[in-house]
């Protein structure tokens, strides 16, 4: 560093499949003259999001500025992964003007914010802002928990009991840490659902934060970048279920990777994922598939029974081998049954 200016960092958090990668993709493409670096944290060993983002690298965000941390929660591997990664980005011949960190959908943002006070990096970077991305339709329908209505009914019946599920705690911690909440996939939500989502989120925020609708991650980067929140110095205003804990466990969640054979059509794998969501409570599926007769690789991303597919790149000389990452709460993972649905 040749001056005293701290490099601003934007932390993008949000539940599984909320649209974080889509937002980062848009920011990369529309950052103007701002030179970006991106750190992507995946849950599971198969890196999907990082590869998607490297496909849109440009002069202001070259491929070497996009770093993927897979198979580990960034908030639990600070010393081993996060600090060296940040130091590496700052040591580039041309350091970035701004760093984006896309956390895993299962990560808690507050332990990550604590890492910004580590002596090795405290004087060099600052948290410009924490952006929470929330799927408006899903939140309105209570899909951040298995049965929100039942949980609320139990809570009303006995205020002395804690009936919150691991999923709702993740959601609440992400929302309570945010400086800005983006209600994603706004085009899929009705006006009533949007109002309900705002009501749910407002109930979880310890302080008033802006909530903005967004579709396909399209929002002016000036709204996201340059908040100057200094969040690492404002931790008391961002309460967490895990305050006082030195770490947290992800034993409530599990991910498995399934090698899948060639499929007949995108509709075939959509039907398989819908079956998994309906019968096994699968939260998230993402990966690649080979479609018979098609030279392009099929990118698959799903949140519960909502599936999106697109052909993203030619197979070329690479083996036509499909792989899917499947994420669910621990008790809902039945590997044999999942393999059977995929025909693996």
XYZ file of C-alpha atoms in Angstrom:
344
model
C 0.000 0.000 0.000
C 1.376 3.391 -0.925
C -1.202 5.467 0.962
C -3.331 5.352 4.087
C -6.616 4.694 2.281
C -8.243 1.477 3.379
C -9.578 -0.772 0.627
C -13.365 -0.991 1.038
C -14.925 -4.453 1.223
C -18.569 -5.285 0.588
C -19.827 -8.482 2.226
C -22.747 -10.045 0.350
C -24.706 -12.476 2.472
C -28.040 -14.207 2.103
C -29.795 -17.525 2.297
C -29.229 -20.365 -0.147
C -30.129 -19.463 -3.706
C -31.202 -15.923 -2.913
C -29.341 -14.469 -5.898
C -25.949 -13.451 -4.492
C -23.925 -14.688 -7.466
C -26.305 -12.984 -9.897
C -25.791 -9.722 -8.010
C -21.999 -10.060 -8.030
C -22.086 -10.866 -11.758
C -24.020 -7.626 -12.362
C -21.613 -5.586 -10.215
C -18.599 -6.939 -12.116
C -20.178 -6.034 -15.448
C -21.246 -2.557 -14.353
C -18.506 -1.330 -12.021
C -17.243 1.255 -14.518
C -13.650 2.216 -13.777
C -13.655 0.643 -10.295
C -11.186 -2.243 -10.212
C -12.834 -5.109 -8.335
C -11.691 -8.295 -6.674
C -14.109 -11.035 -5.669
C -13.853 -13.707 -2.967
C -16.424 -16.493 -3.324
C -17.094 -18.925 -0.486
C -18.894 -22.174 -1.358
C -20.460 -24.797 0.913
C -19.283 -28.106 -0.562
C -16.222 -29.043 -2.585
C -17.600 -28.447 -6.082
C -17.027 -24.796 -6.992
C -19.932 -23.558 -9.099
C -20.288 -19.870 -8.275
C -16.592 -19.058 -8.668
C -16.478 -20.604 -12.118
C -19.609 -18.715 -13.164
C -18.026 -15.419 -12.106
C -14.690 -16.150 -13.786
C -16.655 -16.501 -16.998
C -17.459 -12.777 -16.843
C -13.982 -11.530 -15.887
C -12.831 -8.354 -17.623
C -10.124 -5.695 -17.374
C -11.640 -4.236 -14.214
C -12.034 -7.648 -12.592
C -9.525 -10.070 -14.183
C -9.701 -13.794 -13.484
C -6.787 -13.618 -11.028
C -8.863 -11.203 -8.914
C -11.605 -13.814 -8.456
C -10.706 -16.181 -5.625
C -12.764 -19.187 -4.587
C -12.725 -20.673 -1.083
C -14.483 -24.025 -1.314
C -15.281 -26.774 1.209
C -15.379 -24.643 4.300
C -17.289 -21.783 5.850
C -15.337 -18.553 5.497
C -16.391 -17.425 8.971
C -14.899 -20.616 10.470
C -11.615 -20.641 8.525
C -10.472 -17.064 9.015
C -6.833 -17.741 9.849
C -6.350 -20.514 7.300
C -8.226 -19.062 4.334
C -9.607 -15.554 4.677
C -6.598 -13.623 5.972
C -4.113 -15.118 3.443
C -6.591 -14.521 0.621
C -7.035 -10.852 1.504
C -3.285 -10.399 1.907
C -2.773 -11.983 -1.511
C -5.229 -9.593 -3.172
C -3.594 -6.576 -1.547
C -0.178 -7.790 -2.725
C -1.197 -7.790 -6.412
C 0.818 -5.510 -8.700
C -2.385 -3.506 -9.167
C -4.422 -3.871 -5.952
C -8.207 -3.727 -6.272
C -10.133 -0.548 -5.565
C -12.927 -2.562 -3.959
C -13.330 -6.174 -2.792
C -16.588 -8.124 -2.927
C -17.018 -11.128 -0.634
C -19.841 -13.506 -1.505
C -20.385 -15.725 1.516
C -21.845 -19.205 1.514
C -25.598 -19.313 2.042
C -24.876 -21.042 5.365
C -22.304 -18.547 6.638
C -22.883 -16.182 9.532
C -21.608 -12.702 8.648
C -20.702 -11.436 12.110
C -17.732 -13.788 12.731
C -16.403 -12.644 9.372
C -16.713 -8.998 10.400
C -14.708 -9.774 13.519
C -11.868 -10.924 11.269
C -11.467 -7.405 9.897
C -9.989 -6.441 13.257
C -7.106 -8.881 12.873
C -3.816 -6.918 13.132
C -2.547 -8.211 9.777
C -5.304 -6.484 7.819
C -7.044 -3.999 10.145
C -5.133 -0.984 8.891
C -5.558 -1.917 5.240
C -9.231 -2.806 4.667
C -12.629 -1.800 5.999
C -16.157 -3.197 5.659
C -17.860 -0.700 3.360
C -21.162 -2.470 3.917
C -22.999 -5.743 4.468
C -25.613 -6.515 1.821
C -28.205 -9.188 2.631
C -29.973 -10.698 -0.366
C -33.360 -12.238 0.454
C -35.631 -14.082 -1.968
C -38.831 -12.031 -1.613
C -41.257 -14.792 -2.576
C -39.538 -17.424 -0.446
C -39.350 -15.193 2.624
C -42.991 -14.239 2.266
C -43.888 -17.927 2.116
C -41.703 -18.733 5.160
C -39.303 -21.001 3.281
C -36.309 -20.035 5.401
C -37.728 -22.493 7.957
C -39.461 -25.863 7.490
C -42.795 -24.585 8.896
C -42.760 -20.995 10.059
C -46.462 -20.997 10.978
C -46.006 -23.958 13.307
C -42.932 -22.385 14.897
C -44.801 -19.120 15.494
C -47.789 -20.980 16.985
C -45.530 -22.849 19.417
C -43.731 -19.652 20.351
C -47.045 -17.910 21.127
C -48.177 -20.889 23.230
C -45.041 -20.917 25.380
C -42.794 -17.878 25.326
C -40.282 -19.704 27.480
C -39.406 -22.145 24.730
C -36.958 -21.616 21.887
C -38.455 -23.232 18.800
C -36.214 -21.643 16.207
C -34.687 -23.922 13.614
C -31.086 -23.690 12.374
C -32.341 -22.220 9.090
C -34.214 -19.394 10.729
C -31.199 -18.551 12.902
C -28.989 -18.284 9.820
C -31.550 -16.046 8.144
C -31.981 -13.817 11.183
C -28.239 -13.423 11.759
C -27.726 -12.413 8.131
C -30.546 -9.877 8.214
C -29.542 -8.377 11.573
C -26.005 -7.791 10.312
C -27.038 -5.987 7.125
C -26.695 -2.342 6.143
C -28.953 -2.899 3.127
C -31.408 -5.685 2.259
C -32.134 -6.530 -1.366
C -35.432 -8.316 -1.986
C -34.442 -10.441 -4.939
C -36.520 -12.050 -7.705
C -39.012 -9.238 -7.251
C -40.561 -10.115 -10.612
C -41.773 -13.427 -9.156
C -43.396 -11.927 -6.066
C -46.847 -10.376 -5.867
C -47.377 -7.031 -4.172
C -48.796 -8.883 -1.175
C -45.773 -11.189 -0.981
C -43.395 -8.245 -1.239
C -45.189 -6.481 1.616
C -45.104 -9.664 3.713
C -41.395 -10.184 3.059
C -40.666 -6.621 4.174
C -42.740 -7.152 7.308
C -40.856 -10.359 8.205
C -37.457 -8.795 7.570
C -38.298 -5.597 9.471
C -39.194 -7.731 12.489
C -35.693 -9.232 12.460
C -33.658 -6.055 12.006
C -32.302 -4.490 15.224
C -32.209 -1.126 13.462
C -33.980 0.311 10.463
C -32.265 -0.622 7.208
C -33.269 0.134 3.611
C -35.006 -2.675 1.684
C -34.971 -2.506 -2.108
C -36.572 -4.829 -4.683
C -34.260 -6.203 -7.355
C -34.670 -8.526 -10.342
C -31.776 -10.495 -11.879
C -29.345 -8.625 -9.629
C -29.823 -5.412 -11.600
C -29.173 -2.425 -9.385
C -26.973 0.636 -9.767
C -23.563 -0.259 -8.248
C -23.532 3.194 -6.644
C -26.328 1.956 -4.369
C -24.220 -1.029 -3.241
C -20.674 0.328 -3.234
C -19.601 3.316 -1.165
C -21.809 2.903 1.914
C -18.820 3.615 4.191
C -20.452 1.696 7.031
C -17.232 0.711 8.815
C -19.141 -2.354 9.982
C -16.162 -3.870 11.793
C -16.362 -0.946 14.244
C -20.140 -1.229 14.631
C -20.527 -4.823 15.844
C -22.694 -4.019 18.884
C -25.460 -2.817 16.565
C -25.432 -6.176 14.753
C -26.594 -8.799 17.277
C -26.256 -12.500 16.509
C -27.648 -15.722 17.935
C -24.020 -16.764 18.330
C -22.686 -13.750 20.228
C -20.251 -14.962 22.858
C -19.404 -18.106 20.913
C -15.898 -18.425 19.528
C -17.125 -20.558 16.684
C -20.211 -22.280 15.385
C -20.995 -25.604 13.852
C -22.552 -26.487 10.530
C -23.450 -30.007 11.658
C -27.099 -29.088 11.076
C -26.367 -29.019 7.340
C -24.795 -31.484 4.985
C -23.757 -31.409 1.348
C -23.019 -34.288 -0.978
C -21.760 -34.421 -4.559
C -23.478 -36.739 -7.013
C -22.004 -37.793 -10.364
C -24.924 -38.023 -12.770
C -25.216 -39.714 -16.170
C -26.271 -37.913 -19.347
C -29.844 -36.695 -19.200
C -32.496 -36.610 -21.907
C -33.459 -32.943 -21.471
C -33.370 -30.008 -19.028
C -36.952 -30.896 -18.128
C -35.771 -34.331 -16.963
C -33.406 -32.983 -14.325
C -35.939 -30.323 -13.315
C -38.406 -33.118 -12.557
C -35.762 -34.989 -10.538
C -34.992 -31.934 -8.423
C -38.687 -31.251 -7.860
C -39.002 -34.830 -6.599
C -36.118 -34.307 -4.161
C -37.597 -31.052 -2.863
C -40.998 -32.657 -2.385
C -39.917 -35.974 -0.872
C -36.656 -35.143 0.960
C -36.768 -31.433 1.842
C -33.682 -30.666 -0.234
C -32.733 -26.983 0.134
C -30.320 -26.373 -2.719
C -29.037 -28.153 -5.811
C -26.419 -26.727 -8.145
C -24.055 -28.167 -10.694
C -23.676 -29.220 -14.321
C -25.333 -31.803 -16.522
C -24.664 -33.281 -19.954
C -27.751 -33.346 -22.173
C -27.823 -36.020 -24.867
C -27.137 -34.562 -28.296
C -26.200 -31.118 -26.941
C -22.617 -29.795 -27.281
C -23.108 -27.240 -24.486
C -22.896 -27.900 -20.762
C -26.149 -27.340 -18.831
C -25.789 -25.179 -15.721
C -28.353 -26.127 -13.068
C -29.247 -24.046 -10.003
C -32.213 -24.783 -7.764
C -33.717 -23.519 -4.528
C -36.115 -26.129 -3.209
C -38.424 -26.929 -6.151
C -37.571 -23.769 -8.097
C -35.119 -24.773 -10.826
C -33.211 -22.650 -13.315
C -31.195 -24.138 -16.178
C -29.124 -22.634 -18.966
C -26.445 -23.784 -21.388
C -23.307 -21.950 -20.317
C -20.334 -23.256 -22.319
C -19.218 -25.971 -24.745
C -17.894 -29.223 -23.316
C -15.002 -29.098 -25.768
C -12.412 -31.722 -24.885
C -13.685 -32.047 -21.318
C -15.426 -35.309 -20.359
C -19.219 -35.045 -20.537
C -19.603 -35.766 -16.833
C -22.418 -34.207 -14.842
C -22.108 -33.370 -11.158
C -24.590 -31.955 -8.677
C -24.052 -30.509 -5.191
C -27.054 -31.273 -2.987
C -27.487 -29.351 0.291
C -30.035 -30.030 3.016
C -30.390 -30.139 6.750
C -28.516 -33.111 8.152
C -31.540 -35.273 8.891
C -32.930 -34.790 5.391
C -29.872 -36.154 3.559
C -30.421 -39.722 2.362
C -27.577 -40.252 -0.077
C -28.845 -43.557 -1.441
C -32.294 -42.104 -2.142
C -30.818 -38.997 -3.754
C -28.600 -41.105 -6.007
C -31.593 -43.188 -6.973
C -33.577 -40.124 -8.032
C -30.691 -38.912 -10.200
C -30.148 -42.405 -11.616
C -26.575 -42.298 -10.329
